[in-house]
Tab-separated table of C-alpha atoms in Angstrom:
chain	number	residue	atom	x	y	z
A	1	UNK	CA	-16.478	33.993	42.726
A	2	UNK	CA	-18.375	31.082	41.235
A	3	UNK	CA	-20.556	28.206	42.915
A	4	UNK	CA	-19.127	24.740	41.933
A	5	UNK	CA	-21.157	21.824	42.716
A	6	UNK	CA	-19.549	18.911	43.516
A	7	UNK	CA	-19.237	14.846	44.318
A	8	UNK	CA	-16.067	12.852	45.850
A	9	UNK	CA	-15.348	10.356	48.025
A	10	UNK	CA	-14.484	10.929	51.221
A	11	UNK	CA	-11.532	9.621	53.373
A	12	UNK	CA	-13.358	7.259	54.232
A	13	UNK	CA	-14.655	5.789	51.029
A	14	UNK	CA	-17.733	7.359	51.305
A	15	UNK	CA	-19.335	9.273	48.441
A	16	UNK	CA	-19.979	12.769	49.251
A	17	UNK	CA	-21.565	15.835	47.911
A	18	UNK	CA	-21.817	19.598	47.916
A	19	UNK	CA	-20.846	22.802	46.941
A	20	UNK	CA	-18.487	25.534	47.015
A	21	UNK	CA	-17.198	29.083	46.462
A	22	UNK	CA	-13.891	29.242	44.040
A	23	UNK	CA	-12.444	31.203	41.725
A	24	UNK	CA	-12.134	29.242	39.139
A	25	UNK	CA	-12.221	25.393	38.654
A	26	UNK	CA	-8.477	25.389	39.727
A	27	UNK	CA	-9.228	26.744	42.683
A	28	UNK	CA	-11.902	24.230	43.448
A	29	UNK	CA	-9.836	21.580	42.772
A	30	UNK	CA	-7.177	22.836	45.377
A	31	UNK	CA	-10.030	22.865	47.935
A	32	UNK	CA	-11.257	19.628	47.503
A	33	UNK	CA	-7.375	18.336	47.339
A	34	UNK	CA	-6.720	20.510	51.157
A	35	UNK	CA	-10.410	18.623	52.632
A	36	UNK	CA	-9.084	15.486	51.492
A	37	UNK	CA	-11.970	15.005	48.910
A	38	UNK	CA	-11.458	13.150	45.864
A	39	UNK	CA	-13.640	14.248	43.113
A	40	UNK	CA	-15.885	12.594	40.676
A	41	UNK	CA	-17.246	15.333	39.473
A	42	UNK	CA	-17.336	19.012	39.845
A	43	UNK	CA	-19.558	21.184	38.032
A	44	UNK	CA	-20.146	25.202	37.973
A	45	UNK	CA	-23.641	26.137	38.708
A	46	UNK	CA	-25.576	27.126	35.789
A	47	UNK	CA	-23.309	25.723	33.422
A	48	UNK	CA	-23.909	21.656	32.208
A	49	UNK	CA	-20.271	21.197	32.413
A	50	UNK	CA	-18.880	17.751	32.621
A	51	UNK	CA	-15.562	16.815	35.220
A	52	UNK	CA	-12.783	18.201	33.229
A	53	UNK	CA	-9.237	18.277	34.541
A	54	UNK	CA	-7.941	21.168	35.934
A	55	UNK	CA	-4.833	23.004	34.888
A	56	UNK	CA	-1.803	23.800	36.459
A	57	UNK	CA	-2.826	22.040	40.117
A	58	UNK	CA	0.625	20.354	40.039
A	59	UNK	CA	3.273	21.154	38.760
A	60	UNK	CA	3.930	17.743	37.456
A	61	UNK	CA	5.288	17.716	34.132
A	62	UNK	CA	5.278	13.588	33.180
A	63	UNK	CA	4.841	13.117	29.659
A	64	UNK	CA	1.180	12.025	28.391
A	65	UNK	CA	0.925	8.128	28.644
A	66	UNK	CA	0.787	5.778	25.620
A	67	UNK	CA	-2.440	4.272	25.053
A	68	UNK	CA	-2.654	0.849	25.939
A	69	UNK	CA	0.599	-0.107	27.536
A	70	UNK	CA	1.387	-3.521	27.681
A	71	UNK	CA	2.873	-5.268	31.169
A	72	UNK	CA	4.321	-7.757	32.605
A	73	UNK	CA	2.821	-10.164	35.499
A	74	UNK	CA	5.471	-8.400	37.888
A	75	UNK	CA	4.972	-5.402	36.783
A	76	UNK	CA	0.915	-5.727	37.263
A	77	UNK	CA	1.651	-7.106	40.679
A	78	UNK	CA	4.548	-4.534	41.615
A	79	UNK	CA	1.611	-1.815	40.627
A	80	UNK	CA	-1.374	-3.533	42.647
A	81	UNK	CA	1.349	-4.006	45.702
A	82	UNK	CA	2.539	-0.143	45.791
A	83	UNK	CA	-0.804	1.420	45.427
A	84	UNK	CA	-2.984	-0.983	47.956
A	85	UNK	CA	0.364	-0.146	50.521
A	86	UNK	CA	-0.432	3.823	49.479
A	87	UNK	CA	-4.519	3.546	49.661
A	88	UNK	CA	-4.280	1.888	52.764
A	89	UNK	CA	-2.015	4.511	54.834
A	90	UNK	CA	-4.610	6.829	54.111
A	91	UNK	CA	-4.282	8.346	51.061
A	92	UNK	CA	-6.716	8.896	48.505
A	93	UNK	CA	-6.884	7.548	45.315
A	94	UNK	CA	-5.797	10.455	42.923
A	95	UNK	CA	-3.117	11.454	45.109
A	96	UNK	CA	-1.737	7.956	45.063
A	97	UNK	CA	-1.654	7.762	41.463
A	98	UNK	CA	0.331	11.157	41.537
A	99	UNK	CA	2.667	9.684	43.532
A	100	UNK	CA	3.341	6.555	41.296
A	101	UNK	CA	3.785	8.714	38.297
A	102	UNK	CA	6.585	10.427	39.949
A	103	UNK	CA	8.737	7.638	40.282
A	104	UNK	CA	12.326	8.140	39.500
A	105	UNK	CA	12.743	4.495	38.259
A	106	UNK	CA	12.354	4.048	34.664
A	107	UNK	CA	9.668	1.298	34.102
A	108	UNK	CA	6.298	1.280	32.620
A	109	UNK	CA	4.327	1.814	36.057
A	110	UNK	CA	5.222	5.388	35.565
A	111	UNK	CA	3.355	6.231	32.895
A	112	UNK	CA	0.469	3.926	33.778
A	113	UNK	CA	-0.310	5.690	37.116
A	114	UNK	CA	-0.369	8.884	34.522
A	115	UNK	CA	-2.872	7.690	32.661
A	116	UNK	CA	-4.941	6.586	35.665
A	117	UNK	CA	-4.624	9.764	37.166
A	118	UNK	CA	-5.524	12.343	33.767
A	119	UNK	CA	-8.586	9.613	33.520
A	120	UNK	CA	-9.790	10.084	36.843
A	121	UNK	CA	-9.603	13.762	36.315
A	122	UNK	CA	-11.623	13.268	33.639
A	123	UNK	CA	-14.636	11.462	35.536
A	124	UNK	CA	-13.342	8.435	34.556
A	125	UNK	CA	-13.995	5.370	36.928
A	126	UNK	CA	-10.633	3.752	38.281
A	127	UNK	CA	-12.150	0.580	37.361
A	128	UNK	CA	-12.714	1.371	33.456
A	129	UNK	CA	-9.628	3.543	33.447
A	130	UNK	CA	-7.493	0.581	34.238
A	131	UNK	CA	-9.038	-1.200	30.640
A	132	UNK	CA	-8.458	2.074	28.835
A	133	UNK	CA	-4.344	2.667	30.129
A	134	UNK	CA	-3.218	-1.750	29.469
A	135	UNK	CA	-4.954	-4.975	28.479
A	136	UNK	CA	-2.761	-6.218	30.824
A	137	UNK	CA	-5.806	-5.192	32.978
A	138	UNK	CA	-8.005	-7.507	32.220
A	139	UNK	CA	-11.825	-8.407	32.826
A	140	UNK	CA	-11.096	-10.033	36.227
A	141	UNK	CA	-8.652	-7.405	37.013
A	142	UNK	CA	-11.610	-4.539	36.522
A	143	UNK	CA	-13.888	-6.068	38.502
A	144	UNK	CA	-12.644	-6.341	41.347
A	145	UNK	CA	-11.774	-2.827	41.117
A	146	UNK	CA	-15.094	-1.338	40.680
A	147	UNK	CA	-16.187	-4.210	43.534
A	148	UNK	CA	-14.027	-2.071	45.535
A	149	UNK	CA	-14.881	1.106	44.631
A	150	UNK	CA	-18.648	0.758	45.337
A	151	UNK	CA	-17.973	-0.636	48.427
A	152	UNK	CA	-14.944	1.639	49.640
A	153	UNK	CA	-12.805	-1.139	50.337
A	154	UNK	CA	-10.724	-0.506	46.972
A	155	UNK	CA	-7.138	-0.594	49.171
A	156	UNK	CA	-7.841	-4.037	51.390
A	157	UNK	CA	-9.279	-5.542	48.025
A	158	UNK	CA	-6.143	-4.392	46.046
A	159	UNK	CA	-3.451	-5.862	48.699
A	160	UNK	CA	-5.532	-9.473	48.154
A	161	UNK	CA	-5.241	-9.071	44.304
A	162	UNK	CA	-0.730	-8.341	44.708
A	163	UNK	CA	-1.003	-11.404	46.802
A	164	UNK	CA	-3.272	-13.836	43.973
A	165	UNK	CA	-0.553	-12.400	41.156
A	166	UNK	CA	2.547	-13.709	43.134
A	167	UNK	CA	1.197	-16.704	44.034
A	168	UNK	CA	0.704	-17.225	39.778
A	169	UNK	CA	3.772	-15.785	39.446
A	170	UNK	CA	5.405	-18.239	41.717
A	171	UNK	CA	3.106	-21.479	40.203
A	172	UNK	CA	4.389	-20.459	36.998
A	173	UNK	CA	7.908	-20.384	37.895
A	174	UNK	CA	7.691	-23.890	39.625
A	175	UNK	CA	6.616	-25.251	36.564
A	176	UNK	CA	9.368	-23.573	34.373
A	177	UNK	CA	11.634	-24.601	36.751
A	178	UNK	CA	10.511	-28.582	36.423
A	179	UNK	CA	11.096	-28.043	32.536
A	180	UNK	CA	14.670	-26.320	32.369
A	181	UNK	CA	17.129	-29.033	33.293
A	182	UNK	CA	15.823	-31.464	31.533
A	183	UNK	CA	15.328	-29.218	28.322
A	184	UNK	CA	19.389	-28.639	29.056
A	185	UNK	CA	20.320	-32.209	29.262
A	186	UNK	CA	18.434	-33.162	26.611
A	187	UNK	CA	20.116	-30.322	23.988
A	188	UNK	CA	23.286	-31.407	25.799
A	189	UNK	CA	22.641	-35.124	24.721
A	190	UNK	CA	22.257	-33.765	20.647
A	191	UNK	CA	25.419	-31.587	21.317
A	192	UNK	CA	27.662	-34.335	22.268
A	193	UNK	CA	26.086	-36.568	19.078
A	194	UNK	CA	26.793	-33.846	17.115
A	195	UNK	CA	30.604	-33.396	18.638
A	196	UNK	CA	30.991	-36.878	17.273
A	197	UNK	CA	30.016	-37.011	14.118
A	198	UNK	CA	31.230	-34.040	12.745
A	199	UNK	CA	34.924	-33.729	14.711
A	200	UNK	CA	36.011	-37.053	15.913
A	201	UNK	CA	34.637	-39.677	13.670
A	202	UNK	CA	35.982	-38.041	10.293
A	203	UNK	CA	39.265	-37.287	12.287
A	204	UNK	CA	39.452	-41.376	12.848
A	205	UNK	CA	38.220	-41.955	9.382
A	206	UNK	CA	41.082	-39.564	7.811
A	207	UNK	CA	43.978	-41.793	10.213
A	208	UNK	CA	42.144	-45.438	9.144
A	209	UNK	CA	42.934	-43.972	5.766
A	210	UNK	CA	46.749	-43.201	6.081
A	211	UNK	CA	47.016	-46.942	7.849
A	212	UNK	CA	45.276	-48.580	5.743
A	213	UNK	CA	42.240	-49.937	8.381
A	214	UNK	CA	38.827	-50.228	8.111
A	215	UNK	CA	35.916	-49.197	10.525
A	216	UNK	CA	33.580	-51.745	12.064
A	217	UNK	CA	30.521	-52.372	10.834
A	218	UNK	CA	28.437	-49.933	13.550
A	219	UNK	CA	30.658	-47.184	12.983
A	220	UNK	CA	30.728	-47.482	9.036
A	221	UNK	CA	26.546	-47.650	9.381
A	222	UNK	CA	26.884	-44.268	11.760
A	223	UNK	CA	29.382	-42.620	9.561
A	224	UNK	CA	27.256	-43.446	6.667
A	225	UNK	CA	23.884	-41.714	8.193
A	226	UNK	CA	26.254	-39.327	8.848
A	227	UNK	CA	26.970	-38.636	4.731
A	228	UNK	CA	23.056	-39.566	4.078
A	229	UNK	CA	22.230	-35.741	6.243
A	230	UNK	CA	25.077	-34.116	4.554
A	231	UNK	CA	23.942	-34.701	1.196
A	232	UNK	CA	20.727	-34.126	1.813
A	233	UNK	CA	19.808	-31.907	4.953
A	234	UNK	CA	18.162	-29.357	2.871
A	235	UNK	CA	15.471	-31.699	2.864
A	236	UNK	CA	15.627	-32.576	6.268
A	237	UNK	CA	15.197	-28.923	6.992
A	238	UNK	CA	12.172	-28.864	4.405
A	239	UNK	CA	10.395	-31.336	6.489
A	240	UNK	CA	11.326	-30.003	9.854
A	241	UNK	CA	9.847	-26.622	8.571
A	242	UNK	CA	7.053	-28.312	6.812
A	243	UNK	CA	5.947	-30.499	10.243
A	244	UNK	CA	6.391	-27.300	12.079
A	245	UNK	CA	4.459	-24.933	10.135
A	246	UNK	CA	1.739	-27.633	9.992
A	247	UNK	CA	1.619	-28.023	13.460
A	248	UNK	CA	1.475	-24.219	14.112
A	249	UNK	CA	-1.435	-23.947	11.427
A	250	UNK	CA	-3.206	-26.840	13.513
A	251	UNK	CA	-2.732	-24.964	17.006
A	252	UNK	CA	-4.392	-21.901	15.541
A	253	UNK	CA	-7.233	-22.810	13.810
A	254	UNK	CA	-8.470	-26.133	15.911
A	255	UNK	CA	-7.237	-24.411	19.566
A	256	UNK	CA	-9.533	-26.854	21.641
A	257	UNK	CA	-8.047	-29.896	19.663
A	258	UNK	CA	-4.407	-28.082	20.595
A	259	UNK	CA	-5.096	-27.862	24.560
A	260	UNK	CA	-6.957	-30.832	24.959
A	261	UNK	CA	-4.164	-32.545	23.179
A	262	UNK	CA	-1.373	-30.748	25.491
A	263	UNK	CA	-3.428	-32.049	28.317
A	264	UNK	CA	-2.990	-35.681	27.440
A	265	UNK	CA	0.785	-35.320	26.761
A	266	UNK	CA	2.548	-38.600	29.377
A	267	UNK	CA	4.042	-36.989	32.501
A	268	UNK	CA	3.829	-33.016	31.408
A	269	UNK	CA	-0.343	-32.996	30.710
A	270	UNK	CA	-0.744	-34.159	34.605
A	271	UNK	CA	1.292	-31.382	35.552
A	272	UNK	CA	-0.549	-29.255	33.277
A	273	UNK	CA	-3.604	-30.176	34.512
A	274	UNK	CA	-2.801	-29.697	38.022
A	275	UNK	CA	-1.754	-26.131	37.333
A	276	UNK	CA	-5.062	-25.346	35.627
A	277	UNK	CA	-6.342	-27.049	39.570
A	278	UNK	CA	-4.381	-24.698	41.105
A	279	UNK	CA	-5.437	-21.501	39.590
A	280	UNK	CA	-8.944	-22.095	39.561
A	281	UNK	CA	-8.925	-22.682	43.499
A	282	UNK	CA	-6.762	-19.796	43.844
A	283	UNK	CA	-8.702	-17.596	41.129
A	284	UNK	CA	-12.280	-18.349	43.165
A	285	UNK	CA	-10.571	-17.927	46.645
A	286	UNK	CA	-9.456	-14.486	45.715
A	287	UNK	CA	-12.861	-13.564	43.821
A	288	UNK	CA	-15.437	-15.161	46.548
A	289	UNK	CA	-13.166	-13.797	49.118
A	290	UNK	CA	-13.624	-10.002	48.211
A	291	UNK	CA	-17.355	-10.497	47.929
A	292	UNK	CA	-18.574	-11.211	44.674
A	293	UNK	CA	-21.041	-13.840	43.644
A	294	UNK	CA	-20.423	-17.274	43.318
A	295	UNK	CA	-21.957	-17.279	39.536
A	296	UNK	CA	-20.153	-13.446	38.683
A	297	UNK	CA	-16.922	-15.579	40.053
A	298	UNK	CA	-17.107	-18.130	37.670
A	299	UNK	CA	-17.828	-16.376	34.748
A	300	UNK	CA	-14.490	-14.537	35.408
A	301	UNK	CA	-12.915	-17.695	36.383
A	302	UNK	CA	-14.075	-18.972	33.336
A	303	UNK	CA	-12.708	-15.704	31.061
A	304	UNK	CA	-8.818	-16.106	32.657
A	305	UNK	CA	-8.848	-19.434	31.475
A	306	UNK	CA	-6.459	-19.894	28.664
A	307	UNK	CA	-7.001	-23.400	27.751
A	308	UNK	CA	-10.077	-23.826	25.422
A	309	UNK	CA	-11.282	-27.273	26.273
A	310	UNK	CA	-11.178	-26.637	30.091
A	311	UNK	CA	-12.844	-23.282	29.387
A	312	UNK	CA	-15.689	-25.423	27.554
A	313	UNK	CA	-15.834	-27.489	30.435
A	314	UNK	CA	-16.116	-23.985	32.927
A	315	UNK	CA	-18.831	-22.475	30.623
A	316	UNK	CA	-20.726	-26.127	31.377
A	317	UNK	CA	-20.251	-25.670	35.020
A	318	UNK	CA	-21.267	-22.208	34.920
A	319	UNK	CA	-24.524	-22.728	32.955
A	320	UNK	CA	-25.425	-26.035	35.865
A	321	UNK	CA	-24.424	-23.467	38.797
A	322	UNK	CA	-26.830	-20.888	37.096
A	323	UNK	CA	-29.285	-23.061	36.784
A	324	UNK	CA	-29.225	-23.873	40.870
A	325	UNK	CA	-27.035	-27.037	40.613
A	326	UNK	CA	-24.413	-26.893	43.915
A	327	UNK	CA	-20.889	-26.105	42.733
A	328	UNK	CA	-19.237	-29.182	44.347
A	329	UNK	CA	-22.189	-31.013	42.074
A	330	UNK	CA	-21.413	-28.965	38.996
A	331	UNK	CA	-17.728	-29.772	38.878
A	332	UNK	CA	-17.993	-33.358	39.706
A	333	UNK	CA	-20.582	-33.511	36.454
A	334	UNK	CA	-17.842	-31.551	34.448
A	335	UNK	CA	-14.898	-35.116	34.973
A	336	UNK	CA	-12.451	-32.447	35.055
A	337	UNK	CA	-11.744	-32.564	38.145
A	338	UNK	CA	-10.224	-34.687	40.808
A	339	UNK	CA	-12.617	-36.309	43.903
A	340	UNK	CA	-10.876	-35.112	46.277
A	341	UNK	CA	-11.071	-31.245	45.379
A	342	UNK	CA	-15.261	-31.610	44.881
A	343	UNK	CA	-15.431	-33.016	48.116
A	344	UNK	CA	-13.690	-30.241	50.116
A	345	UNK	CA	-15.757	-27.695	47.876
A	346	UNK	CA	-18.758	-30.045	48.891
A	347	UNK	CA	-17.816	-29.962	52.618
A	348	UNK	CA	-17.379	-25.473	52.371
A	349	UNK	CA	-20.871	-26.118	50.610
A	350	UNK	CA	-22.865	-27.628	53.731
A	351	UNK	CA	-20.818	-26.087	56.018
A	352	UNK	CA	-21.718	-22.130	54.553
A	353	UNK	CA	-17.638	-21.491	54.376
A	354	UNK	CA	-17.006	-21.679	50.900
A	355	UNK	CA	-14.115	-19.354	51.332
A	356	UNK	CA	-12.099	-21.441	53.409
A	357	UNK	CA	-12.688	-24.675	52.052
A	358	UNK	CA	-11.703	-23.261	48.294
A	359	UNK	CA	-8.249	-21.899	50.230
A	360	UNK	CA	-7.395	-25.013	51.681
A	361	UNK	CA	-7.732	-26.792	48.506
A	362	UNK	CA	-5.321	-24.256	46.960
A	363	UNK	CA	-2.939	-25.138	49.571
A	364	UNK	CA	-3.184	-28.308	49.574
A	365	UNK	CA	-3.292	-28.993	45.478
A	366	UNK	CA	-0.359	-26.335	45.564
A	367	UNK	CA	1.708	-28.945	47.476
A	368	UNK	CA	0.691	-31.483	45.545
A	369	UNK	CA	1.390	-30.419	42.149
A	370	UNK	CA	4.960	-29.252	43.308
A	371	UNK	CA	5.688	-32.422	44.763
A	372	UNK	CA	4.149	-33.789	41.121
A	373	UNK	CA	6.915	-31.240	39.583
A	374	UNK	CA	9.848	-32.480	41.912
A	375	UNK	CA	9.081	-36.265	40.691
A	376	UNK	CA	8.422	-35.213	37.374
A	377	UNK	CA	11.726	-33.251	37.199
A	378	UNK	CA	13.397	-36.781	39.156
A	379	UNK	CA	12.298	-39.019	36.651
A	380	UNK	CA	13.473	-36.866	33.729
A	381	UNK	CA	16.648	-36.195	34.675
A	382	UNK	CA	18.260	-39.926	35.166
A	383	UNK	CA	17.136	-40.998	32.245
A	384	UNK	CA	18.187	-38.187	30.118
A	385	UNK	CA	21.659	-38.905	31.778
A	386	UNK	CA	21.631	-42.318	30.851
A	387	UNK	CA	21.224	-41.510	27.242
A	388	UNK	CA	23.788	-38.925	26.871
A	389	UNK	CA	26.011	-42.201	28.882
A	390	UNK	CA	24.730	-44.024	26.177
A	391	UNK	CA	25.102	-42.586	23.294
A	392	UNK	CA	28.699	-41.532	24.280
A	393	UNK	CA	29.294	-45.255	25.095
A	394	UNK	CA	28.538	-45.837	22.172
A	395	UNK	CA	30.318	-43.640	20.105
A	396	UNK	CA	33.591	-44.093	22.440
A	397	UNK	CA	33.255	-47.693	21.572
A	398	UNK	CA	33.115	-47.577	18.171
A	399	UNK	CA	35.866	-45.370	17.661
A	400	UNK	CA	38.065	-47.648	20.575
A	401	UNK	CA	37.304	-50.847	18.535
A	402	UNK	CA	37.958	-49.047	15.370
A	403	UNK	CA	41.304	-47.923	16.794
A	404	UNK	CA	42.492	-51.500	18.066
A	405	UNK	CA	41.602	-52.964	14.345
A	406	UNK	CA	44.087	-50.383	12.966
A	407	UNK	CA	46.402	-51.615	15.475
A	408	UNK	CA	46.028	-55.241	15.044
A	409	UNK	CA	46.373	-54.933	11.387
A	410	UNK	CA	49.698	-53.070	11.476
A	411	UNK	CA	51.288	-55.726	14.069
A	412	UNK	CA	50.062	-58.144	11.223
């Protein structure tokens, strides 16, 4: 029998320490696994042995997991959900994991909670284990994990994190959804054009011929821009591709000129910008609310900020707030955003309840930017109608005034 020496956290949460007789490190591990322990390290005495994983303790036979699996936003949330639900009826961390990895349904969250688990084996903090197994993971992500771990509320802080990813998840999809009809009227709109020009316009050309009519002038005008892009669409294509690979290279290399730009796009930047609103309220509710620091908040804030320029504007409110400048005072300085949302930060400010005050903003600018979307996607939509109507109108009318020439000149 050997002495192992060993440290785990309790059930609950608490980090504990000791030692015990085993027969091998196996056999220590199936101790610790029967008193509920789960270990962060277990060394034999005597011997400077780091944690190691022990063999055969399960007979689980999932395949090792690819480094650095890529996920979804569902699939990040779907994870978060099912192990805060597991952590929080009781069960510890490791054993969780092992549970995950032995789901039957084939997705990637399978082989993720692998790789979690054979890390924490390995001595491995859950918190830097989740940057080694996806990027998907990211900065934010990780610390709010190892917030939880040191303070043993890893479970309750997960279930809040499930619940920020579906509420992106579903501000995302809102603005989608304000996008797709019009995108579909408007390709609708160039499919009907096209219908015309290249099926029933030469059909009416080839009968004018056989009568011996001529089209009016607007039709002769459309049917000769018609010619002008069969001759010579290669070129057209040429500058499409050019303008397009020119705009691309523009994107890449000036990215703050790119977002700054998309932000002052008419109707979609204000709806852009009230997004970015959104998730910042949201992003600090969730990070203030499971106890870390307003400045360690807004440097994460900050990092899970895909737009450049308002990310240059973050890294200016971050350096006033770190130099002891009130938040409400710091954003107001930064013109990015609106009155109303610094004054209810301003308001959680004097009152001590930042908290609240940033959650009732979310709320509220969450209602407001999908009632933004709704009017957005109602202005859109008429007038994309009326110039599909128009442009058919048009076409129609050519062709019906074409048609009644033909006819006059025959009763001639």
């Amino acid at each position: 029998m050997a002495v192992f020496l060993y440290t785990a956290y309790a059930a609950d949460g608490q980090l504990a320490s000791g030692e015990l007789n085993a027969g091998d490190r196996s056999d220590a591990f199936r101790q610790l696994d029967r008193q509920r322990l789960q270990p962060v390290s277990l060394d034999e005495r005597g011997k400077a042995k780091l944690f190691a994983p022990a063999k055969n303790v399960t007979d689980d036979d999932t395949p090792p997991t690819p480094r650095r699996l890529r996920l979804k936003t569902k699939e990040v949330a779907l994870f978060t959900e099912e192990l805060s639900e597991l952590l929080r009826g009781g069960i510890q961390l490791e054993p969780a994991l092992n549970i995950m990895s032995r789901r039957r349904e084939l997705s990637n969250l399978k082989p993720v909670a692998t790789g979690l688990r054979d890390r924490l084996r390995d001595g491995t903090s859950f918190s830097e284990a989740l940057g080694q197994v996806s990027p998907s993971f990211g900065e934010l992500y990780q610390s709010l994990a190892a917030a939880g771990e040191a303070g043993g509320g890893l479970g309750t802080i997960l279930e809040r994190q499930a619940g920020y990813l579906r509420s992106l998840e579903t501000l995302k999809g809102r603005v989608l959804f304000a996008l797709i009809y019009p995108s579909f009227l408007i390709a609708s709109a160039v499919a009907v054009g096209v219908l015309f020009l290249a099926f029933l316009i030469p059909k009416l050309m080839d009968l004018l011929e056989t009568t011996g009519g001529s089209l009016p002038l607007g039709a002769q005008l459309v049917i000769n821009a018609a010619d002008f892009f069969k001759s010579f669409w290669w070129l057209f294509a040429l500058a499409i591709a050019a303008a397009t690979g020119a705009a691309w290279a523009w994107s890449k290399h000036r990215r703050e000129s790119w977002d700054r730009f998309r932000l002052r796009l008419p109707l979609f930047g204000s709806l852009l910008r009230g997004r970015f609103h959104v998730q910042f309220l949201e992003t600090m509710t969730n990070l203030i609310g499971n106890g870390l620091p307003l400045v360690r908040a807004l440097q994460l804030t900050e990092a899970a900020t895909p737009n450049r320029h308002l990310r240059r504007k973050l890294k200016k409110v971050l350096a006033d707030v770190s130099d002891g400048t009130p938040l409400s005072n710091a954003l107001e300085r930064s013109a990015e955003f609106p009155t109303l949302l610094v004054d209810m930060i301003a308001v959680g400010e004097q009152t001590g309840d930042l908290k609240n005050s940033l959650a009732r903003g979310a709320e509220r600018f969450d209602r407001e930017m999908s009632k933004q979307a709704e009017k957005l996607s109602a202005m859109i939509q008429p007038a994309v109608v009326v110039l599909m109507a128009s442009m058919v109108g048009i076409m129609a009318y050519l062709m019906v005034t074409a048609i009644f020439q033909t006819i006059s000149g025959l009763n001639g």
